[in-house]
Amino acid sequence: MRVAERLEHARALAGAAAALTGLVRRALPAGRPADVLHGVPFGQPAHPALTGLPLGFWTSATVLDFVPGSERAARTLIALGLVTVMPTAATGWADWSALHREQQRVGLAHAASGACAATLFAASLLARSAGRATTGRLLSAGGLAAVTAGGYLGRHLAFPLGAGTSHAEPVTHLAPLGWHDLCQAAELPEGRAVRRRLGYLALVVIREGSGVSALADQCAHLGGPLHQGRLESAGGGSCIVCPWHGSTFRVADGSVVHGPATARQPAFEVRVSESGVVQVRPGKPRPSPG
Ligand code: FES
């Protein structure tokens, strides 16, 4: 744990993180391929799901090294791990490029552990193919140690540092039940996002013509202020784009149009009373059009 915490503040990694961020963003501009790598179509990050493949194959291969007569099966599993580590790494780099500084530093060490593990398992496969089975087994054991250390750092990223979890998830639990007066409709500017408070919750409120929409203001990706974002038309509806990393949410229901966010932005039901008061209540997400 102390090593992971030290990595968060390792300034020596700052230069490499900045250079690699530029590289990844140029290689993977915002768009459909980036969304798929983030996991937008699945509603959750793709990287944690994929990590189970190489980890499972390599763990199984190392266990089989203790079972007589399993050399061929172990080799097959190592090869499968090497094949599946490619898409796993691609999803990881896509997510990594939209993390904050401390997360990126831990993410670099996580990626280095994964690369080290892949190299050791590739060397193990080569050694086994050359008839050096004992060397191959030792290299596999080293690979498993590296991938285990990388897994710890990945969980440090996901849990203590909150990469990949929704930063807006508690909102619907904290909002009081029932309808609540929010503000006067007349004070909302046309076509511009503004921030309004509902108790101690912050909402981003958007008026377009006679329609008013309200979402949690804290972006589900890493908590960016959505009310500072821009409005644009995308995915067949009006959307708000987060100013921090460009996650794009449909204002009608908070569904994700573009990542890196994968979790829906909590949406509120909105009505305007006869006296022109905007009222909100925590709403069930409505199915998005298309
Ligand atoms: S905080 Fe990253 S896209 Fe909003």
PDB file of C-alpha atoms and ligand atoms in Angstrom:
ATOM      1  CA  MET A   1       0.000   0.000   0.000  1.00  0.00           C
ATOM      2  CA  ARG A   2       2.841   2.385   0.905  1.00  0.00           C
ATOM      3  CA  VAL A   3       4.526   1.704  -2.447  1.00  0.00           C
ATOM      4  CA  ALA A   4       1.287   2.504  -4.296  1.00  0.00           C
ATOM      5  CA  GLU A   5       0.838   5.699  -2.270  1.00  0.00           C
ATOM      6  CA  ARG A   6       4.422   6.738  -2.970  1.00  0.00           C
ATOM      7  CA  LEU A   7       3.843   6.187  -6.680  1.00  0.00           C
ATOM      8  CA  GLU A   8       0.938   8.678  -6.574  1.00  0.00           C
ATOM      9  CA  HIS A   9       3.420  11.412  -5.644  1.00  0.00           C
ATOM     10  CA  ALA A  10       6.398  10.245  -7.734  1.00  0.00           C
ATOM     11  CA  ARG A  11       7.266  13.436  -9.594  1.00  0.00           C
ATOM     12  CA  ALA A  12       9.873  11.526 -11.600  1.00  0.00           C
ATOM     13  CA  LEU A  13       6.979  10.005 -13.555  1.00  0.00           C
ATOM     14  CA  ALA A  14       5.453  13.376 -14.480  1.00  0.00           C
ATOM     15  CA  GLY A  15       7.436  13.869 -17.712  1.00  0.00           C
ATOM     16  CA  ALA A  16       6.739  10.361 -18.996  1.00  0.00           C
ATOM     17  CA  ALA A  17       3.042  10.715 -18.119  1.00  0.00           C
ATOM     18  CA  ALA A  18       2.721  14.010 -20.001  1.00  0.00           C
ATOM     19  CA  ALA A  19       4.517  12.681 -23.107  1.00  0.00           C
ATOM     20  CA  LEU A  20       2.515   9.451 -23.162  1.00  0.00           C
ATOM     21  CA  THR A  21      -0.792  11.269 -22.647  1.00  0.00           C
ATOM     22  CA  GLY A  22      -0.144  13.333 -25.778  1.00  0.00           C
ATOM     23  CA  LEU A  23       0.868  10.230 -27.684  1.00  0.00           C
ATOM     24  CA  VAL A  24      -2.219   8.221 -26.685  1.00  0.00           C
ATOM     25  CA  ARG A  25      -4.603  11.113 -27.365  1.00  0.00           C
ATOM     26  CA  ARG A  26      -3.142  11.645 -30.826  1.00  0.00           C
ATOM     27  CA  ALA A  27      -3.346   7.917 -31.580  1.00  0.00           C
ATOM     28  CA  LEU A  28      -6.845   7.647 -30.174  1.00  0.00           C
ATOM     29  CA  PRO A  29      -8.880  10.823 -30.767  1.00  0.00           C
ATOM     30  CA  ALA A  30     -12.423  11.115 -29.364  1.00  0.00           C
ATOM     31  CA  GLY A  31     -14.846   9.020 -31.375  1.00  0.00           C
ATOM     32  CA  ARG A  32     -16.410   5.601 -31.689  1.00  0.00           C
ATOM     33  CA  PRO A  33     -13.192   3.507 -31.418  1.00  0.00           C
ATOM     34  CA  ALA A  34     -12.188   5.367 -28.254  1.00  0.00           C
ATOM     35  CA  ASP A  35     -15.709   4.935 -26.848  1.00  0.00           C
ATOM     36  CA  VAL A  36     -15.566   1.167 -27.443  1.00  0.00           C
ATOM     37  CA  LEU A  37     -12.178   0.937 -25.704  1.00  0.00           C
ATOM     38  CA  HIS A  38     -13.508   2.924 -22.740  1.00  0.00           C
ATOM     39  CA  GLY A  39     -16.538   0.601 -22.564  1.00  0.00           C
ATOM     40  CA  VAL A  40     -19.289   3.146 -23.356  1.00  0.00           C
ATOM     41  CA  PRO A  41     -21.470   0.583 -25.238  1.00  0.00           C
ATOM     42  CA  PHE A  42     -21.347  -1.733 -22.204  1.00  0.00           C
ATOM     43  CA  GLY A  43     -22.132   0.882 -19.551  1.00  0.00           C
ATOM     44  CA  GLN A  44     -18.975   0.031 -17.598  1.00  0.00           C
ATOM     45  CA  PRO A  45     -15.225   0.204 -18.209  1.00  0.00           C
ATOM     46  CA  ALA A  46     -13.986  -2.505 -20.587  1.00  0.00           C
ATOM     47  CA  HIS A  47     -10.481  -2.728 -19.129  1.00  0.00           C
ATOM     48  CA  PRO A  48     -11.254  -4.443 -15.787  1.00  0.00           C
ATOM     49  CA  ALA A  49     -13.334  -7.078 -17.589  1.00  0.00           C
ATOM     50  CA  LEU A  50     -10.579  -7.845 -20.092  1.00  0.00           C
ATOM     51  CA  THR A  51      -7.815  -8.063 -17.497  1.00  0.00           C
ATOM     52  CA  GLY A  52      -9.414 -11.306 -16.302  1.00  0.00           C
ATOM     53  CA  LEU A  53      -8.422 -13.022 -19.558  1.00  0.00           C
ATOM     54  CA  PRO A  54      -4.592 -12.821 -19.536  1.00  0.00           C
ATOM     55  CA  LEU A  55      -4.563 -13.072 -15.750  1.00  0.00           C
ATOM     56  CA  GLY A  56      -6.705 -16.215 -15.843  1.00  0.00           C
ATOM     57  CA  PHE A  57      -4.753 -17.843 -18.685  1.00  0.00           C
ATOM     58  CA  TRP A  58      -1.376 -17.150 -17.111  1.00  0.00           C
ATOM     59  CA  THR A  59      -2.426 -18.182 -13.609  1.00  0.00           C
ATOM     60  CA  SER A  60      -3.818 -21.441 -14.981  1.00  0.00           C
ATOM     61  CA  ALA A  61      -0.642 -22.071 -17.005  1.00  0.00           C
ATOM     62  CA  THR A  62       1.513 -21.601 -13.912  1.00  0.00           C
ATOM     63  CA  VAL A  63      -0.689 -23.971 -11.903  1.00  0.00           C
ATOM     64  CA  LEU A  64      -0.427 -26.583 -14.676  1.00  0.00           C
ATOM     65  CA  ASP A  65       3.357 -26.443 -14.358  1.00  0.00           C
ATOM     66  CA  PHE A  66       2.847 -28.452 -11.172  1.00  0.00           C
ATOM     67  CA  VAL A  67       0.682 -31.058 -12.923  1.00  0.00           C
ATOM     68  CA  PRO A  68       2.736 -33.736 -14.729  1.00  0.00           C
ATOM     69  CA  GLY A  69       1.995 -34.135 -18.431  1.00  0.00           C
ATOM     70  CA  SER A  70       0.423 -30.652 -18.810  1.00  0.00           C
ATOM     71  CA  GLU A  71       3.234 -28.916 -20.704  1.00  0.00           C
ATOM     72  CA  ARG A  72       1.279 -28.636 -23.947  1.00  0.00           C
ATOM     73  CA  ALA A  73      -1.782 -27.217 -22.181  1.00  0.00           C
ATOM     74  CA  ALA A  74       0.403 -24.748 -20.271  1.00  0.00           C
ATOM     75  CA  ARG A  75       1.959 -23.538 -23.515  1.00  0.00           C
ATOM     76  CA  THR A  76      -1.482 -23.049 -25.065  1.00  0.00           C
ATOM     77  CA  LEU A  77      -2.639 -21.009 -22.076  1.00  0.00           C
ATOM     78  CA  ILE A  78       0.478 -18.822 -22.137  1.00  0.00           C
ATOM     79  CA  ALA A  79      -0.089 -18.146 -25.848  1.00  0.00           C
ATOM     80  CA  LEU A  80      -3.744 -17.253 -25.215  1.00  0.00           C
ATOM     81  CA  GLY A  81      -2.651 -14.846 -22.494  1.00  0.00           C
ATOM     82  CA  LEU A  82      -0.251 -13.164 -24.899  1.00  0.00           C
ATOM     83  CA  VAL A  83      -3.009 -12.767 -27.498  1.00  0.00           C
ATOM     84  CA  THR A  84      -5.549 -11.331 -25.056  1.00  0.00           C
ATOM     85  CA  VAL A  85      -3.116  -8.965 -23.369  1.00  0.00           C
ATOM     86  CA  MET A  86      -3.080  -6.784 -26.527  1.00  0.00           C
ATOM     87  CA  PRO A  87      -6.725  -5.611 -26.428  1.00  0.00           C
ATOM     88  CA  THR A  88      -6.484  -5.462 -22.634  1.00  0.00           C
ATOM     89  CA  ALA A  89      -3.572  -3.036 -22.878  1.00  0.00           C
ATOM     90  CA  ALA A  90      -5.380  -0.959 -25.531  1.00  0.00           C
ATOM     91  CA  THR A  91      -8.391  -0.436 -23.242  1.00  0.00           C
ATOM     92  CA  GLY A  92      -6.087   0.386 -20.351  1.00  0.00           C
ATOM     93  CA  TRP A  93      -4.169   3.057 -22.278  1.00  0.00           C
ATOM     94  CA  ALA A  94      -7.427   4.614 -23.490  1.00  0.00           C
ATOM     95  CA  ASP A  95      -8.688   4.963 -19.899  1.00  0.00           C
ATOM     96  CA  TRP A  96      -5.278   6.033 -18.602  1.00  0.00           C
ATOM     97  CA  SER A  97      -5.077   8.998 -21.003  1.00  0.00           C
ATOM     98  CA  ALA A  98      -8.114  10.584 -19.292  1.00  0.00           C
ATOM     99  CA  LEU A  99      -7.022  10.196 -15.665  1.00  0.00           C
ATOM    100  CA  HIS A 100      -5.694  12.826 -13.289  1.00  0.00           C
ATOM    101  CA  ARG A 101      -2.050  13.186 -12.306  1.00  0.00           C
ATOM    102  CA  GLU A 102      -1.857  10.851  -9.293  1.00  0.00           C
ATOM    103  CA  GLN A 103      -3.900   8.185 -11.035  1.00  0.00           C
ATOM    104  CA  GLN A 104      -1.679   8.370 -14.111  1.00  0.00           C
ATOM    105  CA  ARG A 105       1.487   7.813 -12.071  1.00  0.00           C
ATOM    106  CA  VAL A 106       0.085   4.658 -10.492  1.00  0.00           C
ATOM    107  CA  GLY A 107      -1.288   3.678 -13.904  1.00  0.00           C
ATOM    108  CA  LEU A 108       2.213   3.864 -15.411  1.00  0.00           C
ATOM    109  CA  ALA A 109       3.541   1.407 -12.833  1.00  0.00           C
ATOM    110  CA  HIS A 110       0.491  -0.806 -13.418  1.00  0.00           C
ATOM    111  CA  ALA A 111       1.219  -0.802 -17.180  1.00  0.00           C
ATOM    112  CA  ALA A 112       4.923  -1.469 -16.615  1.00  0.00           C
ATOM    113  CA  SER A 113       4.052  -4.516 -14.473  1.00  0.00           C
ATOM    114  CA  GLY A 114       1.768  -5.790 -17.230  1.00  0.00           C
ATOM    115  CA  ALA A 115       4.480  -5.271 -19.874  1.00  0.00           C
ATOM    116  CA  CYS A 116       7.022  -7.040 -17.662  1.00  0.00           C
ATOM    117  CA  ALA A 117       4.630  -9.974 -17.181  1.00  0.00           C
ATOM    118  CA  ALA A 118       3.935 -10.226 -20.927  1.00  0.00           C
ATOM    119  CA  THR A 119       7.680 -10.197 -21.674  1.00  0.00           C
ATOM    120  CA  LEU A 120       8.380 -12.928 -19.120  1.00  0.00           C
ATOM    121  CA  PHE A 121       5.557 -15.144 -20.394  1.00  0.00           C
ATOM    122  CA  ALA A 122       6.687 -14.614 -24.018  1.00  0.00           C
ATOM    123  CA  ALA A 123      10.224 -15.621 -22.978  1.00  0.00           C
ATOM    124  CA  SER A 124       8.758 -18.620 -21.135  1.00  0.00           C
ATOM    125  CA  LEU A 125       6.959 -19.725 -24.282  1.00  0.00           C
ATOM    126  CA  LEU A 126      10.168 -19.401 -26.324  1.00  0.00           C
ATOM    127  CA  ALA A 127      12.170 -21.347 -23.734  1.00  0.00           C
ATOM    128  CA  ARG A 128       9.569 -24.138 -23.615  1.00  0.00           C
ATOM    129  CA  SER A 129       9.514 -24.317 -27.440  1.00  0.00           C
ATOM    130  CA  ALA A 130      13.315 -24.682 -27.388  1.00  0.00           C
ATOM    131  CA  GLY A 131      12.992 -27.622 -24.997  1.00  0.00           C
ATOM    132  CA  ARG A 132      14.090 -25.716 -21.876  1.00  0.00           C
ATOM    133  CA  ALA A 133      11.025 -26.533 -19.787  1.00  0.00           C
ATOM    134  CA  THR A 134      12.542 -25.704 -16.379  1.00  0.00           C
ATOM    135  CA  THR A 135      13.632 -22.246 -17.552  1.00  0.00           C
ATOM    136  CA  GLY A 136      10.152 -21.774 -19.027  1.00  0.00           C
ATOM    137  CA  ARG A 137       8.538 -22.601 -15.688  1.00  0.00           C
ATOM    138  CA  LEU A 138      10.790 -20.200 -13.792  1.00  0.00           C
ATOM    139  CA  LEU A 139       9.993 -17.432 -16.277  1.00  0.00           C
ATOM    140  CA  SER A 140       6.268 -18.158 -15.895  1.00  0.00           C
ATOM    141  CA  ALA A 141       6.568 -17.871 -12.112  1.00  0.00           C
ATOM    142  CA  GLY A 142       8.268 -14.481 -12.560  1.00  0.00           C
ATOM    143  CA  GLY A 143       5.531 -13.413 -14.972  1.00  0.00           C
ATOM    144  CA  LEU A 144       2.834 -14.375 -12.503  1.00  0.00           C
ATOM    145  CA  ALA A 145       4.557 -12.355  -9.759  1.00  0.00           C
ATOM    146  CA  ALA A 146       4.687  -9.308 -12.073  1.00  0.00           C
ATOM    147  CA  VAL A 147       1.054  -9.591 -13.135  1.00  0.00           C
ATOM    148  CA  THR A 148      -0.017 -10.006  -9.491  1.00  0.00           C
ATOM    149  CA  ALA A 149       1.834  -6.826  -8.498  1.00  0.00           C
ATOM    150  CA  GLY A 150       0.229  -5.056 -11.481  1.00  0.00           C
ATOM    151  CA  GLY A 151      -3.175  -6.305 -10.371  1.00  0.00           C
ATOM    152  CA  TYR A 152      -2.683  -4.778  -6.925  1.00  0.00           C
ATOM    153  CA  LEU A 153      -1.833  -1.430  -8.503  1.00  0.00           C
ATOM    154  CA  GLY A 154      -4.867  -1.714 -10.789  1.00  0.00           C
ATOM    155  CA  ARG A 155      -7.134  -2.208  -7.790  1.00  0.00           C
ATOM    156  CA  HIS A 156      -5.438   0.712  -6.035  1.00  0.00           C
ATOM    157  CA  LEU A 157      -6.385   2.791  -9.071  1.00  0.00           C
ATOM    158  CA  ALA A 158      -9.959   1.523  -9.139  1.00  0.00           C
ATOM    159  CA  PHE A 159     -10.822   1.689  -5.424  1.00  0.00           C
ATOM    160  CA  PRO A 160      -8.767   4.118  -3.292  1.00  0.00           C
ATOM    161  CA  LEU A 161      -8.199   6.422  -6.280  1.00  0.00           C
ATOM    162  CA  GLY A 162     -11.650   5.950  -7.823  1.00  0.00           C
ATOM    163  CA  ALA A 163     -10.630   5.500 -11.469  1.00  0.00           C
ATOM    164  CA  GLY A 164     -13.431   3.791 -13.373  1.00  0.00           C
ATOM    165  CA  THR A 165     -16.118   4.128 -10.708  1.00  0.00           C
ATOM    166  CA  SER A 166     -18.983   6.600 -11.123  1.00  0.00           C
ATOM    167  CA  HIS A 167     -18.316   9.845  -9.259  1.00  0.00           C
ATOM    168  CA  ALA A 168     -21.985  10.810  -9.482  1.00  0.00           C
ATOM    169  CA  GLU A 169     -23.467   7.541  -8.231  1.00  0.00           C
ATOM    170  CA  PRO A 170     -24.419   8.698  -4.672  1.00  0.00           C
ATOM    171  CA  VAL A 171     -26.534  11.582  -5.971  1.00  0.00           C
ATOM    172  CA  THR A 172     -29.776   9.682  -6.433  1.00  0.00           C
ATOM    173  CA  HIS A 173     -29.511   8.299  -2.880  1.00  0.00           C
ATOM    174  CA  LEU A 174     -28.827  11.711  -1.365  1.00  0.00           C
ATOM    175  CA  ALA A 175     -31.603  13.600  -3.115  1.00  0.00           C
ATOM    176  CA  PRO A 176     -34.713  13.856  -0.939  1.00  0.00           C
ATOM    177  CA  LEU A 177     -37.788  12.047  -2.275  1.00  0.00           C
ATOM    178  CA  GLY A 178     -40.642  13.972  -3.890  1.00  0.00           C
ATOM    179  CA  TRP A 179     -40.812  17.225  -5.836  1.00  0.00           C
ATOM    180  CA  HIS A 180     -38.679  20.187  -4.773  1.00  0.00           C
ATOM    181  CA  ASP A 181     -38.690  23.813  -5.847  1.00  0.00           C
ATOM    182  CA  LEU A 182     -35.400  24.607  -7.584  1.00  0.00           C
ATOM    183  CA  CYS A 183     -35.637  28.081  -9.094  1.00  0.00           C
ATOM    184  CA  GLN A 184     -37.768  30.310 -11.311  1.00  0.00           C
ATOM    185  CA  ALA A 185     -37.877  29.180 -14.955  1.00  0.00           C
ATOM    186  CA  ALA A 186     -37.578  32.816 -16.037  1.00  0.00           C
ATOM    187  CA  GLU A 187     -34.154  33.149 -14.405  1.00  0.00           C
ATOM    188  CA  LEU A 188     -32.680  30.279 -16.475  1.00  0.00           C
ATOM    189  CA  PRO A 189     -30.792  31.493 -19.539  1.00  0.00           C
ATOM    190  CA  GLU A 190     -31.850  29.980 -22.844  1.00  0.00           C
ATOM    191  CA  GLY A 191     -29.489  27.295 -24.194  1.00  0.00           C
ATOM    192  CA  ARG A 192     -26.856  27.643 -21.475  1.00  0.00           C
ATOM    193  CA  ALA A 193     -26.007  25.329 -18.586  1.00  0.00           C
ATOM    194  CA  VAL A 194     -26.206  26.788 -15.088  1.00  0.00           C
ATOM    195  CA  ARG A 195     -25.634  25.375 -11.630  1.00  0.00           C
ATOM    196  CA  ARG A 196     -28.376  25.283  -9.025  1.00  0.00           C
ATOM    197  CA  ARG A 197     -28.397  23.756  -5.561  1.00  0.00           C
ATOM    198  CA  LEU A 198     -30.892  21.227  -4.256  1.00  0.00           C
ATOM    199  CA  GLY A 199     -30.060  21.106  -0.556  1.00  0.00           C
ATOM    200  CA  TYR A 200     -26.387  20.149  -0.542  1.00  0.00           C
ATOM    201  CA  LEU A 201     -26.540  18.633  -4.022  1.00  0.00           C
ATOM    202  CA  ALA A 202     -25.402  20.550  -7.094  1.00  0.00           C
ATOM    203  CA  LEU A 203     -27.401  20.204 -10.301  1.00  0.00           C
ATOM    204  CA  VAL A 204     -26.683  21.402 -13.800  1.00  0.00           C
ATOM    205  CA  VAL A 205     -29.869  22.894 -15.248  1.00  0.00           C
ATOM    206  CA  ILE A 206     -30.493  23.563 -18.920  1.00  0.00           C
ATOM    207  CA  ARG A 207     -33.430  25.420 -20.453  1.00  0.00           C
ATOM    208  CA  GLU A 208     -34.066  24.947 -24.144  1.00  0.00           C
ATOM    209  CA  GLY A 209     -37.277  26.659 -25.245  1.00  0.00           C
ATOM    210  CA  SER A 210     -40.019  25.589 -22.877  1.00  0.00           C
ATOM    211  CA  GLY A 211     -38.141  22.417 -21.854  1.00  0.00           C
ATOM    212  CA  VAL A 212     -35.933  22.248 -18.763  1.00  0.00           C
ATOM    213  CA  SER A 213     -33.516  19.395 -17.973  1.00  0.00           C
ATOM    214  CA  ALA A 214     -31.555  18.730 -14.805  1.00  0.00           C
ATOM    215  CA  LEU A 215     -28.635  16.364 -14.199  1.00  0.00           C
ATOM    216  CA  ALA A 216     -26.195  15.892 -11.348  1.00  0.00           C
ATOM    217  CA  ASP A 217     -23.503  18.540 -11.842  1.00  0.00           C
ATOM    218  CA  GLN A 218     -20.597  16.310 -10.803  1.00  0.00           C
ATOM    219  CA  CYS A 219     -19.430  14.366 -13.865  1.00  0.00           C
ATOM    220  CA  ALA A 220     -19.645  10.586 -13.471  1.00  0.00           C
ATOM    221  CA  HIS A 221     -16.132  10.179 -14.925  1.00  0.00           C
ATOM    222  CA  LEU A 222     -13.969  12.036 -12.403  1.00  0.00           C
ATOM    223  CA  GLY A 223     -16.274  14.633 -10.908  1.00  0.00           C
ATOM    224  CA  GLY A 224     -15.796  17.537 -13.357  1.00  0.00           C
ATOM    225  CA  PRO A 225     -18.223  20.508 -13.177  1.00  0.00           C
ATOM    226  CA  LEU A 226     -20.729  19.905 -15.965  1.00  0.00           C
ATOM    227  CA  HIS A 227     -22.239  23.405 -15.637  1.00  0.00           C
ATOM    228  CA  GLN A 228     -18.963  24.727 -17.099  1.00  0.00           C
ATOM    229  CA  GLY A 229     -19.334  22.458 -20.126  1.00  0.00           C
ATOM    230  CA  ARG A 230     -20.712  23.341 -23.528  1.00  0.00           C
ATOM    231  CA  LEU A 231     -23.978  22.266 -25.065  1.00  0.00           C
ATOM    232  CA  GLU A 232     -23.976  20.569 -28.433  1.00  0.00           C
ATOM    233  CA  SER A 233     -26.166  18.375 -30.543  1.00  0.00           C
ATOM    234  CA  ALA A 234     -24.954  14.761 -30.680  1.00  0.00           C
ATOM    235  CA  GLY A 235     -26.400  11.275 -30.856  1.00  0.00           C
ATOM    236  CA  GLY A 236     -29.816  12.589 -31.906  1.00  0.00           C
ATOM    237  CA  GLY A 237     -30.351  14.999 -29.024  1.00  0.00           C
ATOM    238  CA  SER A 238     -29.067  17.907 -27.023  1.00  0.00           C
ATOM    239  CA  CYS A 239     -25.972  16.998 -25.001  1.00  0.00           C
ATOM    240  CA  ILE A 240     -23.644  18.537 -22.453  1.00  0.00           C
ATOM    241  CA  VAL A 241     -19.896  18.047 -22.831  1.00  0.00           C
ATOM    242  CA  CYS A 242     -17.771  17.879 -19.666  1.00  0.00           C
ATOM    243  CA  PRO A 243     -14.997  20.514 -19.690  1.00  0.00           C
ATOM    244  CA  TRP A 244     -12.418  18.158 -18.173  1.00  0.00           C
ATOM    245  CA  HIS A 245     -12.146  15.171 -20.541  1.00  0.00           C
ATOM    246  CA  GLY A 246     -15.040  15.617 -22.959  1.00  0.00           C
ATOM    247  CA  SER A 247     -17.541  13.036 -21.717  1.00  0.00           C
ATOM    248  CA  THR A 248     -20.808  13.799 -23.472  1.00  0.00           C
ATOM    249  CA  PHE A 249     -24.174  13.176 -21.813  1.00  0.00           C
ATOM    250  CA  ARG A 250     -27.676  13.475 -23.271  1.00  0.00           C
ATOM    251  CA  VAL A 251     -29.396  16.214 -21.248  1.00  0.00           C
ATOM    252  CA  ALA A 252     -32.801  14.473 -21.435  1.00  0.00           C
ATOM    253  CA  ASP A 253     -31.758  11.386 -19.491  1.00  0.00           C
ATOM    254  CA  GLY A 254     -28.028  11.556 -18.700  1.00  0.00           C
ATOM    255  CA  SER A 255     -27.117   8.663 -21.009  1.00  0.00           C
ATOM    256  CA  VAL A 256     -23.528   8.589 -22.248  1.00  0.00           C
ATOM    257  CA  VAL A 257     -23.015   9.552 -25.886  1.00  0.00           C
ATOM    258  CA  HIS A 258     -19.201   9.745 -25.733  1.00  0.00           C
ATOM    259  CA  GLY A 259     -16.705   8.629 -23.067  1.00  0.00           C
ATOM    260  CA  PRO A 260     -14.443   8.423 -21.220  1.00  0.00           C
ATOM    261  CA  ALA A 261     -17.384   8.230 -18.772  1.00  0.00           C
ATOM    262  CA  THR A 262     -19.229   4.938 -19.032  1.00  0.00           C
ATOM    263  CA  ALA A 263     -21.823   5.422 -16.275  1.00  0.00           C
ATOM    264  CA  ARG A 264     -25.032   7.337 -16.921  1.00  0.00           C
ATOM    265  CA  GLN A 265     -25.177  10.812 -15.383  1.00  0.00           C
ATOM    266  CA  PRO A 266     -27.968  10.853 -12.757  1.00  0.00           C
ATOM    267  CA  ALA A 267     -30.993  12.648 -14.211  1.00  0.00           C
ATOM    268  CA  PHE A 268     -33.843  14.399 -12.430  1.00  0.00           C
ATOM    269  CA  GLU A 269     -37.455  14.631 -13.488  1.00  0.00           C
ATOM    270  CA  VAL A 270     -38.380  18.245 -14.090  1.00  0.00           C
ATOM    271  CA  ARG A 271     -41.688  20.097 -14.231  1.00  0.00           C
ATOM    272  CA  VAL A 272     -42.577  23.770 -14.288  1.00  0.00           C
ATOM    273  CA  SER A 273     -45.485  24.843 -12.083  1.00  0.00           C
ATOM    274  CA  GLU A 274     -48.182  27.259 -13.235  1.00  0.00           C
ATOM    275  CA  SER A 275     -46.420  29.994 -11.307  1.00  0.00           C
ATOM    276  CA  GLY A 276     -43.213  29.341 -13.287  1.00  0.00           C
ATOM    277  CA  VAL A 277     -41.278  27.493 -10.570  1.00  0.00           C
ATOM    278  CA  VAL A 278     -38.947  24.749 -11.790  1.00  0.00           C
ATOM    279  CA  GLN A 279     -39.468  21.656  -9.654  1.00  0.00           C
ATOM    280  CA  VAL A 280     -37.279  18.531  -9.669  1.00  0.00           C
ATOM    281  CA  ARG A 281     -37.283  15.081  -8.165  1.00  0.00           C
ATOM    282  CA  PRO A 282     -34.847  12.183  -8.505  1.00  0.00           C
ATOM    283  CA  GLY A 283     -35.970  10.485 -11.678  1.00  0.00           C
ATOM    284  CA  LYS A 284     -35.686   7.019 -13.083  1.00  0.00           C
ATOM    285  CA  PRO A 285     -33.571   7.285 -16.218  1.00  0.00           C
ATOM    286  CA  ARG A 286     -35.791   7.321 -19.259  1.00  0.00           C
ATOM    287  CA  PRO A 287     -34.829   5.131 -22.222  1.00  0.00           C
ATOM    288  CA  SER A 288     -32.804   7.235 -24.590  1.00  0.00           C
ATOM    289  CA  PRO A 289     -34.034   7.660 -28.154  1.00  0.00           C
ATOM    290  CA  GLY A 290     -32.000   5.277 -30.311  1.00  0.00           C
TER     291      GLY A 290
HETATM  292  S1  FES B   1     -14.458  14.535 -15.310  1.00  0.00           S
HETATM  293 FE1  FES B   1     -13.582  13.473 -16.978  1.00  0.00          FE
HETATM  294  S2  FES B   1     -15.033  13.750 -18.538  1.00  0.00           S
HETATM  295 FE2  FES B   1     -15.935  14.734 -16.858  1.00  0.00          FE
END
